[in-house]
Amino acid sequence: MPAILQDKETNPFESMMSRFDAAAERLKLDPGLYQILRVPDREITVSIPVMMDSGRLQVFIGYRVQHNLARGPCKGGIRFAPTVTLDEVRALAAWMTWKCAIVNIPFGGAKGGVICDPSKLSNSEIEKITRRYTAMLMDVLGPERDVPAPDMNTNEQVMAWVMDTYSMHQRHTVTGVVTGKPIELGGSRGRHDATGRGIMICCNQAIKRLGLTREQTRVAVQGFGNVGSTAARLMQEGGYRIVGLSDINGGILSPDGIRVSEAIAYYKEKRTLAGLPGTRSCSNAELLETDCDILVPAATENQITSHNAGRLKCKILCEGANGPTTAAADDIVEAKKIFIIPDILANAGGVTVSYFEWVQDRQGYFWTENTVNSELERIMIESFEAVVSYADLHHVNMRIASYMLAVDRVASTTRLRGIYA
Ligand code: NAD
């Protein structure tokens, strides 16, 4: 959808900016720093010509936005989707800056995207898009400059192609240029599950605050990709009851609990969740409004808006996706006293283990999965508690507290570095 056709509520950049503005105002952020942090450092648009399998040439549009590199090299995923817009990539890049600051890892924020529909492309066409996109960004990517990772519709194989293309141009193997790679190519143990695991760790902390036990806690998860299916699986293994799951085509509900490993096996075979024995089908709208204790939107942006927020029944909203709740829905969610674990905290487990992967690549020494998982747990708990303390100290909700903490950290680094002129 072109940016101009998106209304103000569903424009992800507007959504991000209105929270940033609220945090900046409460922090009494210096007007000069405000000007620096509200705009991306650099935006690049590339035209990617690809010889399709049919022999026809097609040009795809790709973006890379580097929002801020005050705290270190830029870090952020690459998304392949027909709905990619420059405003979406801008918002996602800024969210990466805030997210890396919340978990206190030495990265700035970036994001990339290519407007394409991978479901209509062959593997070889996806590989060509990936390699040409990487080649066109040779001067801006690099372990010390900008380090991509997977996002919607990109995976370990796509990251392997980015690494190989970059390495071919450098004339030596550079594993640290991307994260989320296959383990054989310098990937990290635990990276695949990291975002879902981080979501579970945040939920563990949140239910303690609300006086709930895992066994009492019913969870509905929207999105059955990397983030959603992993969060659901790990949470069930951890004792939670999973009462709803969905993908883009709709969902399934079962108040008695869905066995997630069975749902994963069923989905692998049938490519749909509909019809899983012991469940009934529902729409995505119904799933979001279902009776549950924790709702995990882990699909895409703008799922909880001013139109449906009033009908949410969850006690905790844990945002697995980036930007699943619009800024206009925030007040409604707050009025309903729903405890929100904002995206820039809830899904930061992914970039945290990406950081571990980058560290391991640079050291050439690889950690055990136990080390990765326990370091991830330490960082997620510290970050969750830091946001809670900020919320208590400043009498703001978790959303604004998370932005305040992040903006404060990035502003302080910028102040210390000074302005090069
Ligand atoms: P994915 O492509 O693996 O899965 C996306 C899932 O969402 C699929 O099941 C798809 O069917 C579903 N979906 C897409 N559009 C939908 C819609 N309109 N309604 C309902 N379901 C829909 O992607 P992913 O890596 O799991 O990422 C999901 C979200 O999490 C994105 O917002 C992404 O930016 C964010 N995220 C991902 C990571 C990561 O490590 N992969 C880290 C942080 C944040």
Short mmCIF file of C-alpha atoms and ligand atoms in Angstrom, two decimals:
data_model
loop_
_atom_site.label_atom_id
_atom_site.label_comp_id
_atom_site.label_asym_id
_atom_site.label_seq_id
_atom_site.Cartn_x
_atom_site.Cartn_y
_atom_site.Cartn_z
CA MET A 1 0.00 0.00 0.00
CA PRO A 2 1.62 3.32 -0.99
CA ALA A 3 2.34 5.55 2.03
CA ILE A 4 -0.06 8.22 0.83
CA LEU A 5 -2.97 5.77 0.89
CA GLN A 6 -2.37 4.82 4.49
CA ASP A 7 -4.41 6.82 6.98
CA LYS A 8 -2.67 8.60 9.83
CA GLU A 9 -3.58 5.89 12.33
CA THR A 10 -2.09 3.02 10.35
CA ASN A 11 1.03 4.79 9.07
CA PRO A 12 3.75 2.99 11.12
CA PHE A 13 6.08 6.00 11.02
CA GLU A 14 3.36 8.27 12.46
CA SER A 15 2.66 5.61 15.12
CA MET A 16 6.33 5.48 16.10
CA MET A 17 6.69 9.28 16.05
CA SER A 18 3.72 9.95 18.30
CA ARG A 19 5.19 7.68 21.02
CA PHE A 20 8.65 9.22 20.47
CA ASP A 21 7.15 12.71 20.84
CA ALA A 22 5.39 11.74 24.08
CA ALA A 23 8.64 10.32 25.50
CA ALA A 24 10.71 13.33 24.34
CA GLU A 25 8.26 15.73 25.95
CA ARG A 26 8.37 13.93 29.31
CA LEU A 27 12.16 13.73 29.15
CA LYS A 28 12.28 17.46 28.30
CA LEU A 29 14.62 16.44 25.51
CA ASP A 30 16.87 19.21 24.21
CA PRO A 31 15.25 20.59 20.98
CA GLY A 32 18.48 20.03 19.01
CA LEU A 33 18.71 16.38 20.06
CA TYR A 34 15.01 16.02 19.29
CA GLN A 35 15.69 17.15 15.73
CA ILE A 36 18.55 14.64 15.34
CA LEU A 37 16.66 11.64 16.74
CA ARG A 38 13.39 12.17 14.90
CA VAL A 39 14.88 11.71 11.42
CA PRO A 40 16.84 8.80 9.92
CA ASP A 41 20.58 9.34 9.34
CA ARG A 42 20.40 7.89 5.86
CA GLU A 43 17.83 6.43 3.45
CA ILE A 44 18.75 4.47 0.35
CA THR A 45 16.41 3.36 -2.44
CA VAL A 46 17.65 0.82 -4.96
CA SER A 47 16.17 -0.52 -8.19
CA ILE A 48 16.86 -4.23 -8.49
CA PRO A 49 16.69 -5.66 -12.02
CA VAL A 50 16.07 -9.40 -12.07
CA MET A 51 15.93 -11.84 -14.98
CA MET A 52 12.84 -13.88 -14.05
CA ASP A 53 12.56 -17.63 -14.74
CA SER A 54 10.28 -16.77 -17.68
CA GLY A 55 13.13 -14.86 -19.38
CA ARG A 56 11.38 -11.51 -18.73
CA LEU A 57 13.21 -8.70 -16.90
CA GLN A 58 11.54 -7.23 -13.84
CA VAL A 59 12.68 -4.35 -11.62
CA PHE A 60 12.00 -4.51 -7.85
CA ILE A 61 12.31 -1.56 -5.48
CA GLY A 62 14.35 -2.02 -2.31
CA TYR A 63 15.12 0.21 0.67
CA ARG A 64 17.68 0.40 3.45
CA VAL A 65 17.10 2.99 6.14
CA GLN A 66 19.75 3.66 8.79
CA HIS A 67 18.01 5.50 11.56
CA ASN A 68 20.79 6.19 14.05
CA LEU A 69 24.34 4.92 14.58
CA ALA A 70 25.32 6.80 17.74
CA ARG A 71 25.60 3.61 19.80
CA GLY A 72 27.36 1.41 17.21
CA PRO A 73 26.92 -0.24 13.81
CA CYS A 74 23.38 -0.24 12.47
CA LYS A 75 21.38 -3.42 12.98
CA GLY A 76 18.08 -4.46 11.47
CA GLY A 77 16.27 -7.05 9.41
CA ILE A 78 15.40 -7.26 5.74
CA ARG A 79 11.73 -7.77 4.89
CA PHE A 80 10.37 -9.09 1.57
CA ALA A 81 6.68 -8.24 1.13
CA PRO A 82 4.35 -6.62 -1.42
CA THR A 83 3.21 -4.17 1.29
CA VAL A 84 6.69 -2.73 2.06
CA THR A 85 6.72 1.09 2.01
CA LEU A 86 9.47 3.59 2.77
CA ASP A 87 7.48 4.85 5.77
CA GLU A 88 7.21 1.30 7.11
CA VAL A 89 10.97 0.75 6.74
CA ARG A 90 11.63 4.13 8.40
CA ALA A 91 9.49 3.18 11.38
CA LEU A 92 11.06 -0.27 11.63
CA ALA A 93 14.56 1.29 11.52
CA ALA A 94 13.72 3.69 14.35
CA TRP A 95 12.19 0.86 16.39
CA MET A 96 15.53 -0.98 16.00
CA THR A 97 17.39 2.04 17.44
CA TRP A 98 15.08 2.10 20.47
CA LYS A 99 15.11 -1.70 20.87
CA CYS A 100 18.92 -1.98 20.86
CA ALA A 101 19.08 0.81 23.44
CA ILE A 102 16.53 -0.91 25.71
CA VAL A 103 18.51 -4.16 25.81
CA ASN A 104 21.66 -2.03 26.01
CA ILE A 105 23.60 -3.63 23.16
CA PRO A 106 26.11 -1.58 21.13
CA PHE A 107 24.09 -1.14 17.94
CA GLY A 108 22.16 1.59 16.19
CA GLY A 109 18.99 0.90 14.22
CA ALA A 110 18.37 0.12 10.56
CA LYS A 111 15.89 -1.81 8.45
CA GLY A 112 15.63 -2.99 4.86
CA GLY A 113 12.82 -4.09 2.63
CA VAL A 114 12.12 -5.15 -0.93
CA ILE A 115 8.68 -4.75 -2.49
CA CYS A 116 7.99 -8.25 -3.80
CA ASP A 117 5.68 -11.18 -3.14
CA PRO A 118 7.86 -14.18 -2.24
CA SER A 119 4.87 -16.53 -2.52
CA LYS A 120 4.85 -15.79 -6.28
CA LEU A 121 8.64 -16.07 -6.74
CA SER A 122 10.84 -19.12 -7.30
CA ASN A 123 13.83 -19.78 -5.04
CA SER A 124 16.18 -18.73 -7.79
CA GLU A 125 14.31 -15.41 -8.28
CA ILE A 126 14.47 -14.75 -4.50
CA GLU A 127 18.21 -15.52 -4.57
CA LYS A 128 18.76 -13.08 -7.47
CA ILE A 129 16.82 -10.31 -5.68
CA THR A 130 18.82 -10.92 -2.49
CA ARG A 131 22.22 -10.93 -4.20
CA ARG A 132 21.59 -7.84 -6.34
CA TYR A 133 20.10 -5.95 -3.37
CA THR A 134 23.22 -6.82 -1.33
CA ALA A 135 25.60 -5.86 -4.15
CA MET A 136 23.87 -2.47 -4.51
CA LEU A 137 24.35 -1.84 -0.79
CA MET A 138 28.03 -2.98 -0.66
CA ASP A 139 29.23 0.43 0.51
CA VAL A 140 26.83 0.71 3.42
CA LEU A 141 26.76 -2.87 4.78
CA GLY A 142 29.54 -4.48 6.82
CA PRO A 143 30.24 -5.83 10.32
CA GLU A 144 31.35 -2.37 11.48
CA ARG A 145 28.71 -0.47 9.47
CA ASP A 146 25.34 -2.12 9.11
CA VAL A 147 24.43 -5.73 9.89
CA PRO A 148 21.14 -7.12 8.46
CA ALA A 149 19.12 -10.05 9.84
CA PRO A 150 15.94 -11.94 8.83
CA ASP A 151 12.48 -10.40 9.10
CA MET A 152 9.13 -11.19 7.50
CA ASN A 153 9.57 -13.63 4.59
CA THR A 154 13.36 -13.78 4.83
CA ASN A 155 15.15 -16.64 6.54
CA GLU A 156 18.51 -18.30 7.20
CA GLN A 157 18.98 -19.13 3.52
CA VAL A 158 18.46 -15.50 2.49
CA MET A 159 21.03 -14.45 5.12
CA ALA A 160 23.47 -17.05 3.73
CA TRP A 161 23.11 -15.43 0.26
CA VAL A 162 23.71 -11.95 1.73
CA MET A 163 26.85 -13.23 3.49
CA ASP A 164 28.14 -14.99 0.38
CA THR A 165 27.54 -12.00 -1.91
CA TYR A 166 29.23 -9.59 0.50
CA SER A 167 32.16 -12.02 0.97
CA MET A 168 32.63 -12.43 -2.81
CA HIS A 169 33.04 -8.66 -3.17
CA GLN A 170 35.44 -8.49 -0.17
CA ARG A 171 37.48 -11.43 -1.51
CA HIS A 172 37.32 -13.19 1.87
CA THR A 173 34.63 -14.72 4.05
CA VAL A 174 32.92 -12.14 6.27
CA THR A 175 30.49 -13.99 8.52
CA GLY A 176 29.80 -10.96 10.73
CA VAL A 177 28.01 -9.00 7.97
CA VAL A 178 24.65 -10.62 8.76
CA THR A 179 23.04 -12.47 11.64
CA GLY A 180 20.38 -15.16 11.61
CA LYS A 181 22.64 -17.31 9.38
CA PRO A 182 22.66 -21.11 9.32
CA ILE A 183 24.82 -22.45 12.19
CA GLU A 184 27.26 -24.01 9.68
CA LEU A 185 28.00 -20.52 8.29
CA GLY A 186 28.68 -18.78 11.61
CA GLY A 187 25.12 -18.59 12.93
CA SER A 188 24.46 -18.72 16.66
CA ARG A 189 22.88 -21.55 18.54
CA GLY A 190 19.57 -20.33 19.97
CA ARG A 191 19.05 -17.56 17.36
CA HIS A 192 16.12 -19.28 15.69
CA ASP A 193 14.10 -19.42 18.93
CA ALA A 194 15.45 -16.18 20.44
CA THR A 195 12.55 -13.82 19.68
CA GLY A 196 9.94 -16.31 20.91
CA ARG A 197 12.05 -17.10 23.97
CA GLY A 198 12.38 -13.39 24.80
CA ILE A 199 8.58 -13.06 24.59
CA MET A 200 8.16 -15.93 27.05
CA ILE A 201 10.72 -14.42 29.46
CA CYS A 202 8.83 -11.08 29.40
CA CYS A 203 5.52 -12.88 30.01
CA ASN A 204 7.08 -14.78 32.94
CA GLN A 205 8.01 -11.44 34.52
CA ALA A 206 4.61 -9.88 33.76
CA ILE A 207 2.51 -12.70 35.26
CA LYS A 208 4.58 -12.50 38.46
CA ARG A 209 3.60 -8.84 38.74
CA LEU A 210 -0.06 -9.70 38.16
CA GLY A 211 0.00 -12.59 40.63
CA LEU A 212 -0.79 -15.27 38.02
CA THR A 213 0.76 -18.72 37.62
CA ARG A 214 1.67 -20.17 34.22
CA GLU A 215 -0.86 -22.99 34.65
CA GLN A 216 -3.66 -20.44 35.16
CA THR A 217 -2.60 -18.33 32.20
CA ARG A 218 -4.39 -18.71 28.86
CA VAL A 219 -2.48 -17.44 25.82
CA ALA A 220 -3.63 -16.56 22.28
CA VAL A 221 -0.98 -15.99 19.60
CA GLN A 222 -1.58 -14.25 16.26
CA GLY A 223 0.93 -15.23 13.55
CA PHE A 224 2.41 -18.70 13.13
CA GLY A 225 5.79 -17.83 11.62
CA ASN A 226 9.15 -17.79 13.36
CA VAL A 227 8.07 -15.55 16.22
CA GLY A 228 4.50 -16.75 16.83
CA SER A 229 5.02 -20.50 16.50
CA THR A 230 8.18 -20.45 18.64
CA ALA A 231 6.61 -18.30 21.37
CA ALA A 232 3.56 -20.60 21.46
CA ARG A 233 5.69 -23.76 21.58
CA LEU A 234 8.07 -22.53 24.28
CA MET A 235 5.26 -21.08 26.38
CA GLN A 236 3.34 -24.34 26.26
CA GLU A 237 6.48 -26.27 27.21
CA GLY A 238 6.86 -23.78 30.08
CA GLY A 239 3.37 -24.58 31.44
CA TYR A 240 1.09 -21.93 29.84
CA ARG A 241 -2.23 -22.97 28.21
CA ILE A 242 -2.36 -21.98 24.53
CA VAL A 243 -6.01 -21.31 23.62
CA GLY A 244 -5.67 -19.70 20.17
CA LEU A 245 -3.32 -19.64 17.18
CA SER A 246 -3.56 -18.06 13.72
CA ASP A 247 -1.79 -17.31 10.49
CA ILE A 248 -2.69 -14.92 7.66
CA ASN A 249 -5.59 -17.15 6.56
CA GLY A 250 -7.31 -17.37 9.95
CA GLY A 251 -7.03 -19.15 13.24
CA ILE A 252 -8.10 -21.90 15.60
CA LEU A 253 -9.43 -21.77 19.15
CA SER A 254 -9.68 -24.33 21.94
CA PRO A 255 -10.44 -23.22 25.51
CA ASP A 256 -9.02 -26.53 26.81
CA GLY A 257 -5.65 -25.90 25.18
CA ILE A 258 -3.98 -26.63 21.84
CA ARG A 259 -0.97 -28.94 21.68
CA VAL A 260 1.43 -26.65 19.81
CA SER A 261 3.84 -29.37 18.66
CA GLU A 262 0.85 -31.11 17.01
CA ALA A 263 -0.24 -27.80 15.45
CA ILE A 264 3.28 -27.29 14.03
CA ALA A 265 3.35 -30.80 12.52
CA TYR A 266 -0.20 -30.35 11.13
CA TYR A 267 0.71 -26.94 9.67
CA LYS A 268 3.84 -28.34 8.02
CA GLU A 269 1.77 -30.96 6.23
CA LYS A 270 -1.43 -29.03 5.41
CA ARG A 271 -0.12 -25.42 5.21
CA THR A 272 -3.14 -24.37 7.27
CA LEU A 273 -4.20 -24.50 10.92
CA ALA A 274 -7.88 -24.94 10.02
CA GLY A 275 -9.19 -28.41 10.82
CA LEU A 276 -6.70 -29.28 13.58
CA PRO A 277 -8.61 -31.91 15.62
CA GLY A 278 -10.03 -30.62 18.92
CA THR A 279 -10.17 -26.98 17.75
CA ARG A 280 -12.68 -24.73 15.99
CA SER A 281 -11.79 -22.29 13.23
CA CYS A 282 -12.00 -18.53 13.70
CA SER A 283 -11.03 -15.33 11.92
CA ASN A 284 -8.01 -13.24 12.92
CA ALA A 285 -10.41 -10.58 14.23
CA GLU A 286 -12.06 -13.15 16.52
CA LEU A 287 -8.70 -14.46 17.71
CA LEU A 288 -7.59 -11.00 18.82
CA GLU A 289 -10.81 -10.53 20.80
CA THR A 290 -10.89 -14.01 22.30
CA ASP A 291 -11.11 -14.56 26.06
CA CYS A 292 -7.51 -15.04 27.22
CA ASP A 293 -5.02 -13.74 29.78
CA ILE A 294 -2.15 -12.98 27.41
CA LEU A 295 -2.55 -11.90 23.80
CA VAL A 296 0.61 -12.12 21.67
CA PRO A 297 0.18 -10.38 18.29
CA ALA A 298 3.18 -11.82 16.40
CA ALA A 299 2.22 -11.25 12.77
CA THR A 300 2.41 -7.72 11.42
CA GLU A 301 1.60 -4.03 12.06
CA ASN A 302 -1.77 -2.38 12.79
CA GLN A 303 -3.67 -5.38 14.16
CA ILE A 304 -4.97 -3.58 17.26
CA THR A 305 -6.48 -0.26 16.31
CA SER A 306 -8.97 2.25 17.68
CA HIS A 307 -11.67 0.08 16.03
CA ASN A 308 -11.06 -3.18 17.94
CA ALA A 309 -8.97 -2.24 21.02
CA GLY A 310 -12.12 -1.72 23.09
CA ARG A 311 -13.06 -5.36 22.57
CA LEU A 312 -9.77 -6.93 23.77
CA LYS A 313 -10.27 -9.32 26.70
CA CYS A 314 -6.65 -10.04 27.63
CA LYS A 315 -4.95 -8.87 30.84
CA ILE A 316 -1.50 -8.69 29.21
CA LEU A 317 -0.72 -7.57 25.66
CA CYS A 318 2.73 -8.83 24.71
CA GLU A 319 3.73 -7.44 21.32
CA GLY A 320 5.73 -10.05 19.40
CA ALA A 321 5.39 -8.20 16.08
CA ASN A 322 6.75 -4.73 15.44
CA GLY A 323 4.03 -2.09 15.65
CA PRO A 324 0.99 -4.38 16.07
CA THR A 325 -0.86 -1.70 18.07
CA THR A 326 -1.53 1.75 16.64
CA ALA A 327 -0.82 4.84 18.74
CA ALA A 328 -4.53 5.67 18.63
CA ALA A 329 -5.28 2.33 20.34
CA ASP A 330 -2.80 2.95 23.19
CA ASP A 331 -5.20 5.05 25.30
CA ILE A 332 -7.99 2.49 24.92
CA VAL A 333 -5.65 -0.34 25.97
CA GLU A 334 -4.51 1.72 28.95
CA ALA A 335 -8.09 2.61 29.97
CA LYS A 336 -8.87 -1.11 30.03
CA LYS A 337 -5.90 -1.54 32.44
CA ILE A 338 -4.25 -4.05 30.12
CA PHE A 339 -0.57 -4.50 31.05
CA ILE A 340 1.37 -3.85 27.86
CA ILE A 341 4.78 -5.34 27.07
CA PRO A 342 5.72 -3.06 24.17
CA ASP A 343 7.26 -4.41 20.97
CA ILE A 344 10.62 -2.70 21.47
CA LEU A 345 11.01 -4.72 24.67
CA ALA A 346 8.95 -7.86 24.01
CA ASN A 347 10.57 -8.90 20.73
CA ALA A 348 14.11 -7.70 21.55
CA GLY A 349 15.27 -11.28 22.22
CA GLY A 350 15.94 -11.65 18.48
CA VAL A 351 18.35 -8.75 18.20
CA THR A 352 19.96 -9.70 21.51
CA VAL A 353 20.97 -13.12 20.19
CA SER A 354 21.90 -11.48 16.87
CA TYR A 355 24.33 -9.43 18.94
CA PHE A 356 25.69 -12.66 20.45
CA GLU A 357 26.06 -14.04 16.91
CA TRP A 358 28.00 -10.96 15.79
CA VAL A 359 30.26 -11.23 18.87
CA GLN A 360 30.89 -14.95 18.22
CA ASP A 361 31.65 -14.32 14.51
CA ARG A 362 34.17 -11.63 15.44
CA GLN A 363 35.79 -13.88 18.05
CA GLY A 364 35.63 -17.00 15.89
CA TYR A 365 34.57 -18.82 19.05
CA PHE A 366 31.08 -20.28 19.41
CA TRP A 367 28.99 -20.61 22.55
CA THR A 368 26.83 -23.49 23.72
CA GLU A 369 23.05 -23.11 23.47
CA ASN A 370 22.84 -23.03 27.27
CA THR A 371 25.21 -20.05 27.42
CA VAL A 372 23.20 -18.22 24.73
CA ASN A 373 19.87 -18.90 26.47
CA SER A 374 21.05 -17.94 29.95
CA GLU A 375 22.69 -14.72 28.71
CA LEU A 376 19.48 -13.92 26.81
CA GLU A 377 17.42 -14.51 29.94
CA ARG A 378 19.68 -12.25 32.00
CA ILE A 379 19.42 -9.40 29.49
CA MET A 380 15.67 -9.73 28.97
CA ILE A 381 14.93 -9.75 32.71
CA GLU A 382 17.23 -6.76 33.33
CA SER A 383 15.60 -4.86 30.46
CA PHE A 384 12.05 -5.72 31.55
CA GLU A 385 12.80 -4.56 35.10
CA ALA A 386 14.49 -1.38 33.81
CA VAL A 387 11.34 -0.45 31.87
CA VAL A 388 9.10 -1.28 34.85
CA SER A 389 11.27 0.93 37.11
CA TYR A 390 11.07 3.77 34.59
CA ALA A 391 7.28 3.39 34.43
CA ASP A 392 7.01 3.49 38.23
CA LEU A 393 9.44 6.39 38.60
CA HIS A 394 7.83 8.58 35.93
CA HIS A 395 4.21 7.43 36.46
CA VAL A 396 3.83 6.43 32.82
CA ASN A 397 2.66 3.24 31.15
CA MET A 398 5.10 0.58 29.90
CA ARG A 399 4.90 1.89 26.33
CA ILE A 400 5.98 5.42 27.14
CA ALA A 401 8.49 4.14 29.74
CA SER A 402 10.18 1.96 27.12
CA TYR A 403 10.50 4.90 24.70
CA MET A 404 11.74 7.18 27.49
CA LEU A 405 14.44 4.72 28.53
CA ALA A 406 15.55 4.17 24.93
CA VAL A 407 15.48 7.83 23.86
CA ASP A 408 17.34 8.82 27.04
CA ARG A 409 20.13 6.30 26.33
CA VAL A 410 20.53 7.28 22.66
CA ALA A 411 20.39 11.01 23.50
CA SER A 412 23.01 10.58 26.20
CA THR A 413 25.41 8.78 23.79
CA THR A 414 24.85 11.48 21.16
CA ARG A 415 25.57 14.19 23.73
CA LEU A 416 28.80 12.43 24.82
CA ARG A 417 30.03 11.96 21.27
CA GLY A 418 29.28 15.57 20.40
CA ILE A 419 28.43 16.88 16.96
CA TYR A 420 31.11 16.51 14.28
CA ALA A 421 31.08 19.51 12.00
P1 NAD B 1 7.22 -14.80 9.47
O1 NAD B 1 7.18 -14.38 8.05
O2 NAD B 1 8.03 -15.98 9.88
O3 NAD B 1 5.72 -15.06 10.02
C1 NAD B 1 4.70 -14.13 9.92
C2 NAD B 1 3.39 -14.82 10.32
O4 NAD B 1 2.35 -13.84 10.40
C3 NAD B 1 2.91 -15.88 9.35
O5 NAD B 1 2.33 -16.95 10.05
C4 NAD B 1 1.83 -15.15 8.53
O6 NAD B 1 0.88 -16.05 7.99
C5 NAD B 1 1.25 -14.25 9.59
N1 NAD B 1 0.62 -13.05 9.05
C6 NAD B 1 1.14 -12.17 8.16
N2 NAD B 1 0.25 -11.17 7.92
C7 NAD B 1 -0.83 -11.43 8.71
C8 NAD B 1 -2.07 -10.79 8.92
N3 NAD B 1 -2.40 -9.67 8.25
N4 NAD B 1 -2.94 -11.33 9.81
C9 NAD B 1 -2.62 -12.45 10.49
N5 NAD B 1 -1.46 -13.13 10.32
C10 NAD B 1 -0.59 -12.61 9.43
O7 NAD B 1 7.68 -13.49 10.29
P2 NAD B 1 8.33 -13.43 11.73
O8 NAD B 1 9.80 -13.43 11.59
O9 NAD B 1 7.64 -14.41 12.62
O10 NAD B 1 7.93 -11.93 12.15
C11 NAD B 1 6.64 -11.62 12.67
C12 NAD B 1 6.70 -10.23 13.28
O11 NAD B 1 7.71 -10.20 14.31
C13 NAD B 1 7.08 -9.09 12.33
O12 NAD B 1 6.41 -7.91 12.77
C14 NAD B 1 8.58 -8.93 12.55
O13 NAD B 1 9.04 -7.63 12.21
C15 NAD B 1 8.65 -9.16 14.04
N6 NAD B 1 9.96 -9.56 14.55
C16 NAD B 1 10.60 -10.67 14.07
C17 NAD B 1 11.82 -11.06 14.61
C18 NAD B 1 12.53 -12.31 14.18
O14 NAD B 1 13.54 -12.68 14.83
N7 NAD B 1 12.07 -13.02 13.17
C19 NAD B 1 12.41 -10.29 15.63
C20 NAD B 1 11.72 -9.16 16.10
C21 NAD B 1 10.50 -8.82 15.56
#
